[in-house]
mmCIF file of C-alpha atoms in Angstrom:
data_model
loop_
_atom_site.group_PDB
_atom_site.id
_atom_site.type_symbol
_atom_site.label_atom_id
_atom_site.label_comp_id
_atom_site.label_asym_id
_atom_site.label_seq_id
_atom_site.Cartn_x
_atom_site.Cartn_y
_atom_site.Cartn_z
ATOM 1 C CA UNK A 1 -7.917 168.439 134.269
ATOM 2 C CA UNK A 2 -11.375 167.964 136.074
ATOM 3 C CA UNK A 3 -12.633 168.908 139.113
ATOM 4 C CA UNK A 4 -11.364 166.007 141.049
ATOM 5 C CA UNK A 5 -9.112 164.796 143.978
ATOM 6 C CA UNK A 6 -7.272 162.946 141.374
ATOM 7 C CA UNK A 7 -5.693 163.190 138.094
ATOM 8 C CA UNK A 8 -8.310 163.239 135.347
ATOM 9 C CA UNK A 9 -8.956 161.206 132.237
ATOM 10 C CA UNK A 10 -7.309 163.009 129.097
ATOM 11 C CA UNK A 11 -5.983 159.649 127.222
ATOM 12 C CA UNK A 12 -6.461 158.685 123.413
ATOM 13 C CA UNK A 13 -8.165 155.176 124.239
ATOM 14 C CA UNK A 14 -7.958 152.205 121.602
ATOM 15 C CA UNK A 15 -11.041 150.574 121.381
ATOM 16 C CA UNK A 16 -9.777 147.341 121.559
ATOM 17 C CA UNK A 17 -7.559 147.570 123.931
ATOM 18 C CA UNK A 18 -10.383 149.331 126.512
ATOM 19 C CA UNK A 19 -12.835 146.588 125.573
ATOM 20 C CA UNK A 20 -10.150 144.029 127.234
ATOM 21 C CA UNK A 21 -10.479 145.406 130.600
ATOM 22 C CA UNK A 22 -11.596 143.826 133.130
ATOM 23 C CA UNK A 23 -13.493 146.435 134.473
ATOM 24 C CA UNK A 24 -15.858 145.974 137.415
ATOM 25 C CA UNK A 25 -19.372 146.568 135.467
ATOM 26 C CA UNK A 26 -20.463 149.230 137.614
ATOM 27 C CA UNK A 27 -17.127 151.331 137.542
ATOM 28 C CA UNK A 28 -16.891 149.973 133.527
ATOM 29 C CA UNK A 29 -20.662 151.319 132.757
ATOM 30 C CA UNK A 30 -19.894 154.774 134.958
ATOM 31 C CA UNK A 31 -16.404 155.615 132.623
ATOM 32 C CA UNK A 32 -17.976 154.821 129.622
ATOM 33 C CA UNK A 33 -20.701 157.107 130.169
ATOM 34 C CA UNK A 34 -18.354 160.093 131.038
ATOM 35 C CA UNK A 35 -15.831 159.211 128.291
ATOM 36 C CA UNK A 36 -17.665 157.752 125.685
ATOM 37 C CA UNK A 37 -17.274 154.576 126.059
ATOM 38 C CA UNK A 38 -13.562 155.374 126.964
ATOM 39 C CA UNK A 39 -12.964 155.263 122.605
ATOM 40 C CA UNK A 40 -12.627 158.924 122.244
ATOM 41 C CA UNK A 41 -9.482 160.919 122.275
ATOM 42 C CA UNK A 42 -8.483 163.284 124.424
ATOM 43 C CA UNK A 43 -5.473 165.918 124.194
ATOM 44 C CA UNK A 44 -2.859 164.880 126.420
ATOM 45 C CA UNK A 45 -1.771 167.558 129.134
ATOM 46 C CA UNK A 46 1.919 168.762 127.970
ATOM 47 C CA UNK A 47 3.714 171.807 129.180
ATOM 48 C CA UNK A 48 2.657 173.940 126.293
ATOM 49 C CA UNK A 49 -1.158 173.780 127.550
ATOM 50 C CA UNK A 50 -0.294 172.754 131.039
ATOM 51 C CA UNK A 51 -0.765 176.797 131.857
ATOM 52 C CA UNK A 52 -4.300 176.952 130.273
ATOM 53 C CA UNK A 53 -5.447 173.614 132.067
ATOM 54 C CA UNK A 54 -4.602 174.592 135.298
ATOM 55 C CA UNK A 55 -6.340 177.664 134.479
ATOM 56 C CA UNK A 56 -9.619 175.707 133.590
ATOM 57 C CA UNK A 57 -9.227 173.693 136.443
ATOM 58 C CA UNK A 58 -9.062 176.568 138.635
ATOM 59 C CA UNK A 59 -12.240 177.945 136.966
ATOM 60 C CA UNK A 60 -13.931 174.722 137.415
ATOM 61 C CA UNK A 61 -12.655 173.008 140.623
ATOM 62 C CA UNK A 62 -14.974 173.720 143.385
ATOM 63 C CA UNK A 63 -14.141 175.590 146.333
ATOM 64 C CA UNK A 64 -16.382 175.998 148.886
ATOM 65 C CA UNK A 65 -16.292 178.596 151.210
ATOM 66 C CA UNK A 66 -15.959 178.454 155.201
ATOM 67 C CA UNK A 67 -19.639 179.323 155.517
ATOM 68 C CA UNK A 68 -20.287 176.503 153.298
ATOM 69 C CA UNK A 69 -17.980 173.821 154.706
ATOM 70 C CA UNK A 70 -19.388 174.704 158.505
ATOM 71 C CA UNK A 71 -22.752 173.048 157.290
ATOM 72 C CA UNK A 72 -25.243 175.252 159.008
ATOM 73 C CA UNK A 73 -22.901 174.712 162.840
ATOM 74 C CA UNK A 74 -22.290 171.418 162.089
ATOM 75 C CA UNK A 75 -18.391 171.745 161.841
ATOM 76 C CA UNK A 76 -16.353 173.946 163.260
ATOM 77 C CA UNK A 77 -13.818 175.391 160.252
ATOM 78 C CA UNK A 78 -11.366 178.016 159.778
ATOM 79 C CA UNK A 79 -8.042 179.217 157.741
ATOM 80 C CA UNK A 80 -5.349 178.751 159.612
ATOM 81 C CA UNK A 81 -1.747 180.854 158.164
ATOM 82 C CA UNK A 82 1.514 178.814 159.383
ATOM 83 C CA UNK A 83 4.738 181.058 159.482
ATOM 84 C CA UNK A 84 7.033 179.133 156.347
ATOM 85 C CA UNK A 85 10.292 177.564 157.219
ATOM 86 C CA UNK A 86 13.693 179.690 157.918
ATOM 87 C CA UNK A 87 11.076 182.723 156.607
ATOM 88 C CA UNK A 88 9.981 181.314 153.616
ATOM 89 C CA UNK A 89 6.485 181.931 152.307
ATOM 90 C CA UNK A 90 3.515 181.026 155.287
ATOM 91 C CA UNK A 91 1.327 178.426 154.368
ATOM 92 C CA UNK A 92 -2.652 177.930 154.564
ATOM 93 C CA UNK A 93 -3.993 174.838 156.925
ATOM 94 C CA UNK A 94 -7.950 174.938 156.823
ATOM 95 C CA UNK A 95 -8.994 173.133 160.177
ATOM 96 C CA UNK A 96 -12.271 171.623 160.656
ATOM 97 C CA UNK A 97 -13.380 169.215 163.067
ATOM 98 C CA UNK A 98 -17.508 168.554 164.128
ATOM 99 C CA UNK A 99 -18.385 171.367 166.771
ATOM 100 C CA UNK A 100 -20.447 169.185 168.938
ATOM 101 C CA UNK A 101 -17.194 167.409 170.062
ATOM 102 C CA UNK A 102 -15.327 168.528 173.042
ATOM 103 C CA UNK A 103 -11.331 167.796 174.293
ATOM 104 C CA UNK A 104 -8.500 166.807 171.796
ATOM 105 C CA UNK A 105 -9.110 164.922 168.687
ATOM 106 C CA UNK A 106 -7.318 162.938 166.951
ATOM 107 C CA UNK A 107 -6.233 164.227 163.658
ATOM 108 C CA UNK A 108 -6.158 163.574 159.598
ATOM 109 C CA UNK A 109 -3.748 165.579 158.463
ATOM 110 C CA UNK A 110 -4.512 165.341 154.583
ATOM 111 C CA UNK A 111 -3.132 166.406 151.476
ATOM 112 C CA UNK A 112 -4.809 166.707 148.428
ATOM 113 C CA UNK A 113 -4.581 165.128 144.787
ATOM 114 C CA UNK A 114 -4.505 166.668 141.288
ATOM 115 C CA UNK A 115 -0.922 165.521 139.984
ATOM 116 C CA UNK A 116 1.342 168.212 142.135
ATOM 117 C CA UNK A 117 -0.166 170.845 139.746
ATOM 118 C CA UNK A 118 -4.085 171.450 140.419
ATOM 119 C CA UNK A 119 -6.490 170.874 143.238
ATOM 120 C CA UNK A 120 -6.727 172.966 146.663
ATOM 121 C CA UNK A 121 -7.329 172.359 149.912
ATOM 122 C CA UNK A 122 -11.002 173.219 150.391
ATOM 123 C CA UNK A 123 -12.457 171.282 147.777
ATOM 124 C CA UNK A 124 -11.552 167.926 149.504
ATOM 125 C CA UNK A 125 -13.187 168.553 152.664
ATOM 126 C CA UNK A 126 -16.744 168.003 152.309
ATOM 127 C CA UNK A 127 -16.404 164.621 152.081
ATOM 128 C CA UNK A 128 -13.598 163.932 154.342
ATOM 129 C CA UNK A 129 -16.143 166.477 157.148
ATOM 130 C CA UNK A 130 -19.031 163.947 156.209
ATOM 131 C CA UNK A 131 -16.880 160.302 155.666
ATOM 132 C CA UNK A 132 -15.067 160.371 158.092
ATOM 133 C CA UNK A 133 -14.498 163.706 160.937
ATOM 134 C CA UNK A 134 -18.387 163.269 162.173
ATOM 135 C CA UNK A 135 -18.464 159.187 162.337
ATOM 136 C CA UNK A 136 -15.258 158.748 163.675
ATOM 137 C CA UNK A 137 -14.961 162.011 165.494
ATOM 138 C CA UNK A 138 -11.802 163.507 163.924
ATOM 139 C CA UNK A 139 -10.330 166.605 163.362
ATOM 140 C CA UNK A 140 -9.190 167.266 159.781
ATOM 141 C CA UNK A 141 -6.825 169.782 158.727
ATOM 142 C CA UNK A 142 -6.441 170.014 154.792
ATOM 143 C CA UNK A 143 -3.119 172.098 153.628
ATOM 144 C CA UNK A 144 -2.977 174.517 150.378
ATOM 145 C CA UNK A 145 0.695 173.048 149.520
ATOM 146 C CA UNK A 146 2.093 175.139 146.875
ATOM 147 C CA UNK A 147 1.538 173.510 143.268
ATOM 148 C CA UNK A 148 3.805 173.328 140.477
ATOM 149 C CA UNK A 149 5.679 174.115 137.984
ATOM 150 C CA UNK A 150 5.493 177.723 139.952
ATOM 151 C CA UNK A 151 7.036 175.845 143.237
ATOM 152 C CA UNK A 152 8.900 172.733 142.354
ATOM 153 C CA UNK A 153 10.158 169.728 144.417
ATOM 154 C CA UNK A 154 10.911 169.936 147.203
ATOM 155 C CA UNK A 155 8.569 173.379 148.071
ATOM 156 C CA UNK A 156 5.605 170.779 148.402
ATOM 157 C CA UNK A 157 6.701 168.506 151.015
ATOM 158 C CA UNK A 158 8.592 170.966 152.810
ATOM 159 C CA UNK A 159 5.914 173.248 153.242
ATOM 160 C CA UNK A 160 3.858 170.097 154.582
ATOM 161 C CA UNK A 161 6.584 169.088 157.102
ATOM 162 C CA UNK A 162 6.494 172.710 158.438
ATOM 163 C CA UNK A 163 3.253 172.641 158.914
ATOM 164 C CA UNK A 164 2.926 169.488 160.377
ATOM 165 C CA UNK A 165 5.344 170.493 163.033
ATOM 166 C CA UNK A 166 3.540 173.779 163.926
ATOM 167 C CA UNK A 167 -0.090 171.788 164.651
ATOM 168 C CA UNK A 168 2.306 169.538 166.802
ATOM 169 C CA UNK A 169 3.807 172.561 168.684
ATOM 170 C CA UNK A 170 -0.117 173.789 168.725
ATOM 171 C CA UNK A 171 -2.024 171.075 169.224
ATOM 172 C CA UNK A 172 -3.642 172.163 172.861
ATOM 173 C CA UNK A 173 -4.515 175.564 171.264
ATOM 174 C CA UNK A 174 -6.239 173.417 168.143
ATOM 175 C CA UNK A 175 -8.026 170.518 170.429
ATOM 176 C CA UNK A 176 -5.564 167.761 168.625
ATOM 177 C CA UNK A 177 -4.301 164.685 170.421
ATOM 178 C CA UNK A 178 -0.679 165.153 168.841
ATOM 179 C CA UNK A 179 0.118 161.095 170.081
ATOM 180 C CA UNK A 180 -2.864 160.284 167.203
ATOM 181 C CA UNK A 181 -2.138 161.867 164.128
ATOM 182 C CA UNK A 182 -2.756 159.882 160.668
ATOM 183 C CA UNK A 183 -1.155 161.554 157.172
ATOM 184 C CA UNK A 184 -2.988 160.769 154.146
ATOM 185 C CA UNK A 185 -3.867 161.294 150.805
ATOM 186 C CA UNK A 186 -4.820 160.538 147.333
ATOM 187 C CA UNK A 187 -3.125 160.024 143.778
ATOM 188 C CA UNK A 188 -0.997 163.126 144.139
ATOM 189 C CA UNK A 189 -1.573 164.100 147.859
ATOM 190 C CA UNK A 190 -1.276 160.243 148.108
ATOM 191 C CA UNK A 191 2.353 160.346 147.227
ATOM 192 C CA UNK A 192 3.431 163.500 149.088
ATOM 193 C CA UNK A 193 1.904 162.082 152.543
ATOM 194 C CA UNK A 194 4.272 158.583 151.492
ATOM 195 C CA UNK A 195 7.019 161.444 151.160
ATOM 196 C CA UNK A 196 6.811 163.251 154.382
ATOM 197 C CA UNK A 197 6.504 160.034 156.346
ATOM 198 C CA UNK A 198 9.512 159.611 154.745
ATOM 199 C CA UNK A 199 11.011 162.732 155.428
ATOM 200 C CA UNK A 200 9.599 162.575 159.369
ATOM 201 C CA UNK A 201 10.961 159.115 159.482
ATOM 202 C CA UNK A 202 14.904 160.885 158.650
ATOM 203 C CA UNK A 203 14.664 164.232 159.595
ATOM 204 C CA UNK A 204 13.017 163.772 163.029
ATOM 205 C CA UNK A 205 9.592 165.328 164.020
ATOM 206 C CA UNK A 206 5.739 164.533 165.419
ATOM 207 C CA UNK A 207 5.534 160.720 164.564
ATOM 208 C CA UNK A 208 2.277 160.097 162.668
ATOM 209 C CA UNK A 209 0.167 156.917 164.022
ATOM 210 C CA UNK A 210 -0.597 155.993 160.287
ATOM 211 C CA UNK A 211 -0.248 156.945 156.630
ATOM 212 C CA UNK A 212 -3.088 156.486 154.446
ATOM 213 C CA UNK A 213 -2.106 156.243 151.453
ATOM 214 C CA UNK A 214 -4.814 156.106 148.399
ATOM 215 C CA UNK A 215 -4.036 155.070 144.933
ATOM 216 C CA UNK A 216 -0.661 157.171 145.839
ATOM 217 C CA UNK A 217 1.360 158.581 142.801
ATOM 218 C CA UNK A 218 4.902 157.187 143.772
ATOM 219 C CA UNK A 219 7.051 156.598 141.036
ATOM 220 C CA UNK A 220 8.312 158.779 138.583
ATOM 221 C CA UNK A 221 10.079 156.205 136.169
ATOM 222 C CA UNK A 222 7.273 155.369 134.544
ATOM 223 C CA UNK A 223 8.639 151.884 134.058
ATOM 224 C CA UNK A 224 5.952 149.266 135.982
ATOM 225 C CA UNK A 225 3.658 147.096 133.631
ATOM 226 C CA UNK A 226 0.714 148.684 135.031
ATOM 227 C CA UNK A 227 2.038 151.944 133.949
ATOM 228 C CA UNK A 228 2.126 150.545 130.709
ATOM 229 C CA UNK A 229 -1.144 147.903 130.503
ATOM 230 C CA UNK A 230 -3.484 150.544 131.741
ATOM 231 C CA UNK A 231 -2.227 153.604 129.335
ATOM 232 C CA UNK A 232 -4.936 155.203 127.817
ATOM 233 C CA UNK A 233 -7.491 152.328 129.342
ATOM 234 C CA UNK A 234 -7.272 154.304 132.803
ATOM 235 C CA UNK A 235 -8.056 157.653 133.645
ATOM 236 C CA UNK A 236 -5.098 158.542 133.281
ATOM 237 C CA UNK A 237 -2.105 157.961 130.389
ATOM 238 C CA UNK A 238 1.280 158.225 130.249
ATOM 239 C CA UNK A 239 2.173 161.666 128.507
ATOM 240 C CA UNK A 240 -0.023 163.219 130.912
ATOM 241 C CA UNK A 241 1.665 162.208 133.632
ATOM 242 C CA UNK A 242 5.374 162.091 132.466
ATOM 243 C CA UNK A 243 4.151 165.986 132.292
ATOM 244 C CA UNK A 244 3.148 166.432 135.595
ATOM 245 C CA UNK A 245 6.435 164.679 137.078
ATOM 246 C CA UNK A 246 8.302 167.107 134.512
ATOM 247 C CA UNK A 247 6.511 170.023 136.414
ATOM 248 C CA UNK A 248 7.217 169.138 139.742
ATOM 249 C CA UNK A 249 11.059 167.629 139.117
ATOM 250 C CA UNK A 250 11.944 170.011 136.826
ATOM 251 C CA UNK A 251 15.144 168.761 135.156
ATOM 252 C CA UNK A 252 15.766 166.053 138.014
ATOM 253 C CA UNK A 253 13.031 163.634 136.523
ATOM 254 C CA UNK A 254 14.224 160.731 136.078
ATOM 255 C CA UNK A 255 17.506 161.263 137.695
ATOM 256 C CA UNK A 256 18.925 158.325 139.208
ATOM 257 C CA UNK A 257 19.832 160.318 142.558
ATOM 258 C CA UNK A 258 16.419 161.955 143.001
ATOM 259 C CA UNK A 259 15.657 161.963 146.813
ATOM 260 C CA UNK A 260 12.544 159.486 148.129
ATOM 261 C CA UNK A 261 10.724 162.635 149.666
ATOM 262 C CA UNK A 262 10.048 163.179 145.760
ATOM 263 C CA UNK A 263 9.036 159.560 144.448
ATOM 264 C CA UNK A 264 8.751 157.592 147.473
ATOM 265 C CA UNK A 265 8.996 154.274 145.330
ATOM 266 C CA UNK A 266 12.779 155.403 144.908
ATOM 267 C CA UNK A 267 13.094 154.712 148.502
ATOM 268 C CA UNK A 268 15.430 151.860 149.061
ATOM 269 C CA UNK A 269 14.632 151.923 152.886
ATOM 270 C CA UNK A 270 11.026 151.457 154.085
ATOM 271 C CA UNK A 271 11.677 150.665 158.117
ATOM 272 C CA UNK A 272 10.207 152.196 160.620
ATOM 273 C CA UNK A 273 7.186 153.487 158.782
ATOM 274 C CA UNK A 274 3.998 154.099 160.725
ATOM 275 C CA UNK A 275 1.129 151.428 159.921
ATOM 276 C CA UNK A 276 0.172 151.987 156.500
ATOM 277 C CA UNK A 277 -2.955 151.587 154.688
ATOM 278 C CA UNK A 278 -2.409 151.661 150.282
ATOM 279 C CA UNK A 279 -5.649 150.942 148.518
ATOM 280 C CA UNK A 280 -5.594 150.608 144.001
ATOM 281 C CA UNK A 281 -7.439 149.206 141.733
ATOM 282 C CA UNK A 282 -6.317 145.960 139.914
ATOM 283 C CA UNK A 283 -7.278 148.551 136.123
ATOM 284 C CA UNK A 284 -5.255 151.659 137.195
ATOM 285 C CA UNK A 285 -1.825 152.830 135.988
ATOM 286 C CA UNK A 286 -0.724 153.348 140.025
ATOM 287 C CA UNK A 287 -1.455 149.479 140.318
ATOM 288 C CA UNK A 288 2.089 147.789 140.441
ATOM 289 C CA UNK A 289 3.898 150.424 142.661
ATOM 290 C CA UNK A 290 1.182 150.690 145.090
ATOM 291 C CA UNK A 291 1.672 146.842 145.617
ATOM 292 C CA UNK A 292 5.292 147.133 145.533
ATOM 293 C CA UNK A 293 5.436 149.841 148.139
ATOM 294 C CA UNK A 294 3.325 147.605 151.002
ATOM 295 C CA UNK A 295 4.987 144.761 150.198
ATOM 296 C CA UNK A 296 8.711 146.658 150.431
ATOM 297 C CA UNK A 297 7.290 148.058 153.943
ATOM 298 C CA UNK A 298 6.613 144.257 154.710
ATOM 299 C CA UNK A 299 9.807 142.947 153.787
ATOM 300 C CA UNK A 300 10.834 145.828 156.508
ATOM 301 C CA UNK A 301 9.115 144.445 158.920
ATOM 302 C CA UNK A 302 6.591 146.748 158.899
ATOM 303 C CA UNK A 303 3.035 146.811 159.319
ATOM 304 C CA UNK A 304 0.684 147.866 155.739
ATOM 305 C CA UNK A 305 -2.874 147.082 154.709
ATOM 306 C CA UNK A 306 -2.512 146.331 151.008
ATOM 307 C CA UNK A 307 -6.158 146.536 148.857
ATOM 308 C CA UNK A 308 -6.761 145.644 144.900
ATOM 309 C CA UNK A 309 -10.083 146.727 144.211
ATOM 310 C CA UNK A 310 -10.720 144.760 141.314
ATOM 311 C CA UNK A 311 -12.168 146.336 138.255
ATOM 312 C CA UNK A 312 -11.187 149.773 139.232
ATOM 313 C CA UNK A 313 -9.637 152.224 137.719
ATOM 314 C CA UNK A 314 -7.622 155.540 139.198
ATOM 315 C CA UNK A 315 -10.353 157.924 141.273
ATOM 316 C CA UNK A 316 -13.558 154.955 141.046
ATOM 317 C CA UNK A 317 -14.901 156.025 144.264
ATOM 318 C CA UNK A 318 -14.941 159.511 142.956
ATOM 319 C CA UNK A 319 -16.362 159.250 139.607
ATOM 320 C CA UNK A 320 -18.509 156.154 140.606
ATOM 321 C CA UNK A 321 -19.681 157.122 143.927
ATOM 322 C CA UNK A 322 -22.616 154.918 144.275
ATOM 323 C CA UNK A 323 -20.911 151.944 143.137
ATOM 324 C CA UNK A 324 -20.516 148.798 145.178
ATOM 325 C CA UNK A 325 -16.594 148.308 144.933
ATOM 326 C CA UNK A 326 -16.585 152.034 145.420
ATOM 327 C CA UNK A 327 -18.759 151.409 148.675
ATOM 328 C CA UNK A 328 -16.783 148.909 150.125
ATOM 329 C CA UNK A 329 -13.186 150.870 149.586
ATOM 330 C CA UNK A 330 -15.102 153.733 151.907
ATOM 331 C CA UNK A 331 -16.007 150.932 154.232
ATOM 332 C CA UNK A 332 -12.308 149.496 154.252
ATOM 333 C CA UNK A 333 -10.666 153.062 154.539
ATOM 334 C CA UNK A 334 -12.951 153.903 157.181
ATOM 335 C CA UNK A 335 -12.566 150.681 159.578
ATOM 336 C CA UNK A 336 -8.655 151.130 159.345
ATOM 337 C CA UNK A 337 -8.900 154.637 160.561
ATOM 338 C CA UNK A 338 -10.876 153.558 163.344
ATOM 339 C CA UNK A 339 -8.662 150.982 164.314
ATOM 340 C CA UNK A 340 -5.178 153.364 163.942
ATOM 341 C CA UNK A 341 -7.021 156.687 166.195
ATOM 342 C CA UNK A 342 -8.636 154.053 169.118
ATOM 343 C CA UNK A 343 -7.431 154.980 171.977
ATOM 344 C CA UNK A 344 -9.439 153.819 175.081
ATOM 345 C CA UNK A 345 -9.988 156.728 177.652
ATOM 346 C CA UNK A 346 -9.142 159.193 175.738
ATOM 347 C CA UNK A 347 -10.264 161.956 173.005
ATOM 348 C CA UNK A 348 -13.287 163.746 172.951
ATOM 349 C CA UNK A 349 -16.578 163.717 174.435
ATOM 350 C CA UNK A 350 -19.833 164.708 172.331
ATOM 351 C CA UNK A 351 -21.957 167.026 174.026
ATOM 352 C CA UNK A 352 -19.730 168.556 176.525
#
């Protein structure tokens, strides 16, 4: 796995088949640079060497440290430890919000990508501090969610419902408006927030003004055309990803009764969701059941903002940066935000 907030590239590409792609140039030129020319194999992550990967990635992934992430003053950040649920293990929350911003702000409460089984909390926030907490003036708060196959289903989304509820409960002490909280995420951390709307949406709990949901990882099946058009041509591929389901289900992959907290796209129910934003691209593997899920919320007569980058493939905007498309998803992301936390009169105040 790579240092990412997103499940990385390990397929065996066919030549041909990459070469029919529609790729956006930019994104096209930028993979085959860093693969290749997306025609050389790769070793597939399995559960024999899933031990050693995450071990690499560990190694590898950076991590910045408080000191770091405060930028010289510039944002206010610290480790917060939330008491687990019915004494169950406590869980890490690192807040971080811009420190020249007074009163309650609202929040992105975000969870981070790597299939279930890598990433960490820390390593997402630079750009989340510099996208979007200083121009928009939000508070973030990133959770460490436990990974798997060490915690399985449904440690993960619990563990982000309890600490959900705590900032709620906390929210003066923390300088949150509680009324404007989004959930979000990407690939991974993508699908969990799509869970624990879920799971707020049944269970009861602080109702989230928005889920942002980026090239979420929904479906476990494995069964959408995508899934199967854009294996080994994406970043990602099909064994790799059958494995990290396998380490997060355990032995209730695939089963017909498995809850929606642990593949939303099983959910046969999408009412009363909060807004929704779902970005893919038109060349990833996530494609179909991203579409599928805003236009199920639709058919509920809810409210989603569905959008095909086209060209792009799983993580563009992080391996392609600099790109146009890659550009203009940042732009899109960021205007919904700003339209789901406005709230005239209220929030914070710079300078005071």
């Amino acid at each position: 796995m790579s240092p990412h907030d997103d499940l990385p590239p390990e397929p065996g590409r066919d030549a041909k088949t990459w070469d029919a792609v529609p790729f956006d140039p930019e994104l096209g030129a930028a993979l085959a640079a860093r693969g290749n020319g997306g025609k050389g194999a790769r070793e597939p992550l399995t559960l024999a060497n899933l031990a050693a990967r995450q071990e690499r990635d560990a190694a590898a992934r950076p991590r910045p440290t408080l000191t770091q992430l405060r930028a010289d003053g510039l944002f206010e950040v610290e480790d917060l430890r939330v008491p687990g649920a019915a004494g169950g293990r406590d869980l890490t929350l690192v807040s971080a919000r811009p420190a020249d911003i007074a009163g309650s702000l609202p929040l992105l409460y975000y969870l981070h990508g790597g299939g279930m089984i890598m990433g960490n909390a820390w390593s997402v926030l630079p750009r989340l501090l510099h996208d979007w907490a200083l121009p928009l003036g939000l508070a973030v708060i990133s959770v460490e969610y436990p990974l798997a196959p060490q915690a399985r289903y449904p440690a993960a989304v619990e563990d982000s419902h309890t600490g959900l509820v705590w900032v709620a409960e906390h929210a003066t002490d923390l300088g949150i408006d509680a009324h404007r909280v989004v959930i979000g995420g990407k690939s991974a951390g993508g699908g969990l927030a799509a869970g624990l709307s879920l799971l707020i949406r049944d269970r009861g709990g602080p109702t989230p003004t928005g889920q942002l949901l980026m090239s979420p990882m929904l479906d476990d099946r494995d069964t959408t055309a995508s899934s199967h058009q854009m294996d080994g041509v994406d970043t990602l591929d099909r064994a790799s990803l059958a494995t990290a389901w396998q380490a997060y289900l355990g032995n209730r992959h695939g089963a017909a009764d498995l809850p929606p907290y642990a593949a939303p796209a099983r959910a046969t129910d999408l009412s009363a969701l909060p807004p929704t934003y779902v970005d893919v691209g038109s060349a990833e593997m996530f494609r179909d059941a991203g579409v599928a899920y805003a236009n199920a919320i639709w058919q509920a007569g809810g409210q989603a903002e569905l959008h095909v980058w086209p060209g792009a493939f799983h993580g563009f905007d992080t391996f392609a940066p600099r790109a146009a498309l890659s550009r203009d998803a940042r732009d899109a992301r960021t205007r919904w935000l700003r339209r789901i936390v406005a709230s005239p009169g209220t929030g914070g105040q710079r300078g005071q």
